[in-house]
Amino acid sequence: MSLTSAHWGTYHAHVKDGRLTGLSHFAEDSDPSEIGKGIVDVIDNESRIMGPMIRKSWLESGPRSHPERRGIDPFVRVSWDQANQIVAAELDRVIAAHGNEAIYAGSYGWASAGRFHHAPGQLHRFLNALGGYTKSVNTYSFAAAEVIVPHVIGHFRNYIYNQTSWTSVRDHCQLFVAFGGVALKNGQIGQGGLGRHIQKESILEAHKNGVEFISVSPLRSDMIDDVDAAWLSIRPNSDAALMIGLCHVLFDEGLHDRAFLDRYCVGFDQFADYLTGAIDGIVKDAAWAGAICAMDAEAIKALARRMAKSRTMLSFSWSLTRQAHGEQPFWAGITLAAMLGQIGLPGGGFGLGYSAVNTVGNHIQRLPVAAMPQGKNDVKTFIPVARIADMLLHPGDEFDYDGGRYRYPDIKMIYWAGGNPFHHHQDLTRLLAGWRKPDTIIAHEWCWNALAKHADIILPCTTSLERTDIAMSPMDNYFVSMQAAIAPVGDARDDYEIFRGIAAKMGAENAFTEGRSAEDWQRWLYDVTKQASAEQGHELPSYDAFRKDGWFKLPPPATAHVMFADFRADPVANPLATPSGKIEIFSQTIAGFDYDDCAPHPCWFVPPEWLGSPDRGSRLHLLGNQPTARLHSQLDHGSISRDAKIAGHEPVKINRQDAAERAIENGDIVRLYNDRGSCLCGATVSDEVMQGVLIVSTGAWFDPDPSGASGLSCHHGNPNVLTPDLGTSKLAQGPAAHSCLVEVEKWNGGAVAMTAHKPPLIEDGRRQDSKATS
């Protein structure tokens, strides 16, 4: 049995006669995820891309030929030699005619658990060898936080995976208040692979040790029943208002820690003026917050008092950032924690998303793990990650971002390797309109998802089960030697070999490979990691011993990590990387930006779409959460995800009363719609979701009807045909998918054809005299 690692765990691969027959769980994992097993029946079925493919209209007529037929045209299979020549020639043409900034390579993350075969990293290294590309910044997961949090505490990435450990929470916390819950389904996954799932056992141990849990969320199941958590249902998008109302209670009743605020923070007095209404005449008390959040004012007061008299940990779900003004919940939450005065104490303060992924709160040694060098990008143009459609539809237009003003480049080529924009992005109808603008779209994919079907050139890549790699992450304490379990299916190649072949046609092979094979690079990555770790006092086994043994585990640190402990002990010797060196409740920097949608202190802004909208009518608030049976859109076509669907459609969770008012019963097929689009889902009638709210997991493969006969934007149930494509604010321009109202009704149109998991028409255009080498 070969050992492999994935974003959802480590597995043993079972193979018979060269075919993958199953995956079994790693013995070290006491709470394994089933998601990875979904690959077994699809790794070599009809959904697999078996060779290089070119959209027929593009192949026959050249770049920018019939872009409106992306997603409709058949594909022509060509040899690797043909594909490499065509891609190299097109790259040369675009660079010569338009410059490197005309190439957009916004791919990011989640492509492979292996340290070497990380598709976006390989893509960026390749394009940098050619002069660079237009990049994206931040991520869909928490873009608003990535921009606002550094203004408040100096860094974001330095803290988000280096938070107060669950061990400290277990031993010292008394009250754990989770804004957005602690959804264990999200903790199934971890970037860079994981050896052992720790979120469930951690929260159960904390509960057993007497920690009380409160979940503030529209969805009861955002916290497991086992911990007997109190559920405070809250209107979506009103989290910042609740936090501000809690701050007012602490201030009004003298429960705030003034000594902490004076020593470790700046700007509290300005925020206090906002709380009391001295700035705008509106007192932000519990009654004010309760009216916004649909909560009882006395319950808000009681929660604030409990927080003040307990060792309290505040956890902020990443999902809170994915709403209009998504910068505000994290800023308001950090301010609330500062007023409680427990930041830097064991088991207290705040955390940025416990169980958002398995790595948050993990009690591990954090080693300096090497990454594949990407080289230097000579192109300076960029976009915020969620502004793809704006860039494609409005080249040359200006946009605001974090105090600067920039212009969208004119993109002629999209090159995508890793990730899936037809999963991540909002308002897919609008994205499709932008998707028609570039001359050429190239994608590395292994299966016929929506990205592949809407590309011009597809270069088929291997899965992690078809190549050797190393799972070693600075966020997990298991190192796993990932062995190829089976030979590449069809003509698939790993991304490194794909780029090597194209680079060879362009005279850039040595610049890309530096003369190293994939194995040479993996040994180099490990040896660099080993040397850097030794300098920190951690001795790793030799590369050869590691490959022979298959895996090893780092011992945990001697003491539990407490975020900001050093800062609390001595804020002068250990200042934060903010202008003041302290927590900035009021930011003079942001004040200087003079934005109308992001104040210089935490603030409540009314969302454009939410349950408090005066023109809401019968519409419900749609939230798209992380699915239980897949990671984003990965393995949506696999058995685990398919089994979770209702008559082939993505489920929608609807409150029992909302369902009754619309004559919807459990298992019915329903139509969700608004002015942006419509899709079909299978109804799950439940008391777990608050009235007025719908929950549809993201990641169902986009399945549009090219004929338009059904009147549906997606037959399958992708919620991003409904979500708005707008920035969180001028500060971060993050995605605001969770500010979305929709209508829902029982579908009476009968069964519709679903092609999401089916391949397009394919013709064989390989030249008979062509060699299969580049």
Coordinates of C-alpha atoms in Angstrom, one line a residue, residues 444-636:
H444 CA -4.4 22.7 -16.2
E445 CA -7.1 20.3 -15.0
W446 CA -7.5 16.6 -14.4
C447 CA -11.3 16.4 -14.7
W448 CA -14.0 18.0 -16.8
N449 CA -15.2 20.7 -14.4
A450 CA -16.6 24.0 -15.4
L451 CA -13.1 25.6 -15.6
A452 CA -12.0 23.0 -18.1
K453 CA -15.2 23.2 -20.2
H454 CA -14.8 27.0 -20.4
A455 CA -11.1 27.0 -21.4
D456 CA -9.6 27.1 -24.9
I457 CA -6.6 24.9 -24.1
I458 CA -6.6 22.2 -21.5
L459 CA -3.4 20.5 -20.4
P460 CA -4.2 17.4 -18.4
C461 CA -2.4 17.1 -15.1
T462 CA -1.9 14.3 -12.7
T463 CA -3.5 13.8 -9.3
S464 CA -1.5 13.4 -6.2
L465 CA -2.0 9.6 -6.4
E466 CA -0.1 9.6 -9.7
R467 CA 3.1 11.3 -8.6
T468 CA 5.7 11.4 -5.8
D469 CA 5.8 14.4 -3.5
I470 CA 6.3 15.4 0.1
A471 CA 3.5 16.6 2.5
M472 CA 5.3 18.9 4.9
S473 CA 3.6 22.0 6.2
P474 CA 4.6 24.5 8.8
M475 CA 1.0 24.1 10.1
D476 CA 1.0 20.4 10.7
N477 CA 3.3 18.1 12.7
Y478 CA 3.3 15.1 10.3
F479 CA 5.7 14.8 7.4
V480 CA 4.5 12.2 4.8
S481 CA 6.3 10.7 1.9
M482 CA 3.7 10.7 -0.8
Q483 CA 4.3 7.8 -3.2
A484 CA 2.8 7.4 -6.7
A485 CA 0.1 4.7 -6.3
I486 CA -0.7 4.3 -9.9
A487 CA 0.7 5.4 -13.3
P488 CA -0.7 8.7 -14.8
V489 CA -4.1 8.1 -16.3
G490 CA -4.2 8.7 -20.0
D491 CA -1.6 11.2 -21.2
A492 CA -1.7 13.2 -17.9
R493 CA 1.6 14.9 -16.8
D494 CA 2.5 16.6 -13.6
D495 CA 2.5 20.4 -13.7
Y496 CA 6.3 20.6 -13.5
E497 CA 6.7 18.4 -16.5
I498 CA 4.0 20.4 -18.4
F499 CA 5.8 23.7 -17.8
R500 CA 9.1 22.1 -18.6
G501 CA 7.8 21.0 -22.0
I502 CA 6.5 24.5 -22.8
A503 CA 9.6 26.2 -21.5
A504 CA 11.7 24.0 -23.7
K505 CA 9.9 25.3 -26.8
M506 CA 10.5 28.9 -25.6
G507 CA 14.1 28.6 -24.8
A508 CA 13.5 28.9 -21.1
E509 CA 13.8 25.4 -19.9
N510 CA 16.9 25.9 -17.8
A511 CA 15.5 29.1 -16.3
F512 CA 12.5 27.1 -15.1
T513 CA 14.1 23.9 -14.0
E514 CA 17.7 25.0 -13.1
G515 CA 18.7 21.6 -14.4
R516 CA 16.8 19.8 -11.7
S517 CA 14.4 16.9 -12.0
A518 CA 11.2 16.8 -9.9
E519 CA 13.0 14.3 -7.6
D520 CA 16.0 16.7 -7.4
W521 CA 13.8 19.5 -6.3
Q522 CA 12.0 17.4 -3.7
R523 CA 15.3 16.4 -2.2
W524 CA 16.4 20.0 -2.2
L525 CA 13.2 21.2 -0.5
Y526 CA 13.6 18.6 2.2
D527 CA 17.3 19.2 2.8
V528 CA 16.8 23.0 3.1
T529 CA 14.0 22.4 5.6
K530 CA 16.2 19.9 7.5
Q531 CA 19.0 22.4 7.7
A532 CA 16.8 25.3 8.8
S533 CA 15.1 23.2 11.4
A534 CA 18.4 22.0 12.8
E535 CA 19.4 25.7 13.3
Q536 CA 16.3 26.0 15.5
G537 CA 17.2 22.8 17.4
H538 CA 15.0 20.3 15.6
E539 CA 16.7 17.3 14.0
L540 CA 14.9 15.7 11.2
P541 CA 15.7 12.3 9.7
S542 CA 17.7 12.1 6.5
Y543 CA 15.9 12.4 3.2
D544 CA 16.6 8.7 2.4
A545 CA 15.4 7.5 5.8
F546 CA 12.3 9.6 5.5
R547 CA 11.5 8.1 2.1
K548 CA 12.1 4.6 3.4
D549 CA 10.0 5.0 6.6
G550 CA 7.2 6.8 4.8
W551 CA 6.3 9.4 7.6
F552 CA 7.4 10.9 10.9
K553 CA 5.8 13.1 13.5
L554 CA 7.3 16.1 15.2
P555 CA 7.0 16.2 19.0
P556 CA 4.7 18.9 20.4
P557 CA 6.2 21.9 22.1
A558 CA 6.7 21.8 25.9
T559 CA 4.2 24.6 26.6
A560 CA 0.9 25.6 25.0
H561 CA 1.1 28.6 22.7
V562 CA -0.7 31.8 23.8
M563 CA -1.1 34.4 21.1
F564 CA 0.2 37.9 22.1
A565 CA 1.8 36.6 25.4
D566 CA 5.1 38.3 24.7
F567 CA 3.3 41.6 23.7
R568 CA 1.3 41.5 26.9
A569 CA 4.4 40.8 29.0
D570 CA 6.2 43.8 27.6
P571 CA 4.6 45.9 24.8
V572 CA 7.7 48.1 24.5
A573 CA 10.2 45.2 24.0
N574 CA 7.6 43.3 21.8
P575 CA 5.6 45.9 19.9
L576 CA 3.1 45.0 17.3
A577 CA 3.8 45.9 13.6
T578 CA 1.3 48.8 13.7
P579 CA 2.3 52.5 13.4
S580 CA 1.8 52.8 17.2
G581 CA 3.2 49.4 18.1
K582 CA -0.1 48.8 19.8
I583 CA -3.6 47.5 19.0
E584 CA -5.2 50.2 16.9
I585 CA -8.9 50.6 17.8
F586 CA -8.7 53.9 15.8
S587 CA -6.5 53.8 12.8
Q588 CA -5.0 57.1 11.7
T589 CA -3.8 55.4 8.6
I590 CA -7.3 54.4 7.5
A591 CA -8.6 57.8 8.5
G592 CA -6.2 59.2 5.9
F593 CA -7.8 57.1 3.2
D594 CA -11.1 59.0 3.7
Y595 CA -13.3 56.1 2.6
D596 CA -17.0 56.5 2.9
D597 CA -17.5 52.7 3.4
C598 CA -14.7 52.0 6.0
A599 CA -14.5 54.3 9.0
P600 CA -11.2 54.7 11.0
H601 CA -12.7 52.6 13.8
P602 CA -15.0 49.6 14.0
C603 CA -18.4 50.6 12.7
W604 CA -21.8 49.2 11.6
F605 CA -22.7 49.7 8.0
V606 CA -26.1 48.7 6.6
P607 CA -25.6 45.9 4.0
P608 CA -27.1 46.3 0.6
E609 CA -29.0 43.0 0.9
W610 CA -30.0 41.5 4.2
L611 CA -33.1 40.6 6.2
G612 CA -33.3 44.1 7.5
S613 CA -33.7 45.6 3.9
P614 CA -36.9 47.6 3.7
D615 CA -37.7 46.2 0.3
R616 CA -36.9 42.6 1.3
G617 CA -40.5 41.4 0.6
S618 CA -40.7 37.6 0.7
R619 CA -37.0 37.1 0.0
L620 CA -34.8 35.0 2.2
H621 CA -31.1 35.5 3.1
L622 CA -28.8 33.0 1.3
L623 CA -25.6 31.8 2.9
G624 CA -23.1 29.6 1.1
N625 CA -21.1 27.5 3.5
Q626 CA -18.2 25.0 3.2
P627 CA -19.6 21.6 2.2
T628 CA -19.4 18.5 4.4
A629 CA -18.7 16.0 1.6
R630 CA -16.0 17.8 -0.4
L631 CA -13.4 20.6 -0.3
H632 CA -14.8 23.6 -2.1
S633 CA -15.6 22.1 -5.5
Q634 CA -13.0 19.3 -5.4
L635 CA -14.4 15.8 -5.8
D636 CA -17.9 17.1 -6.3

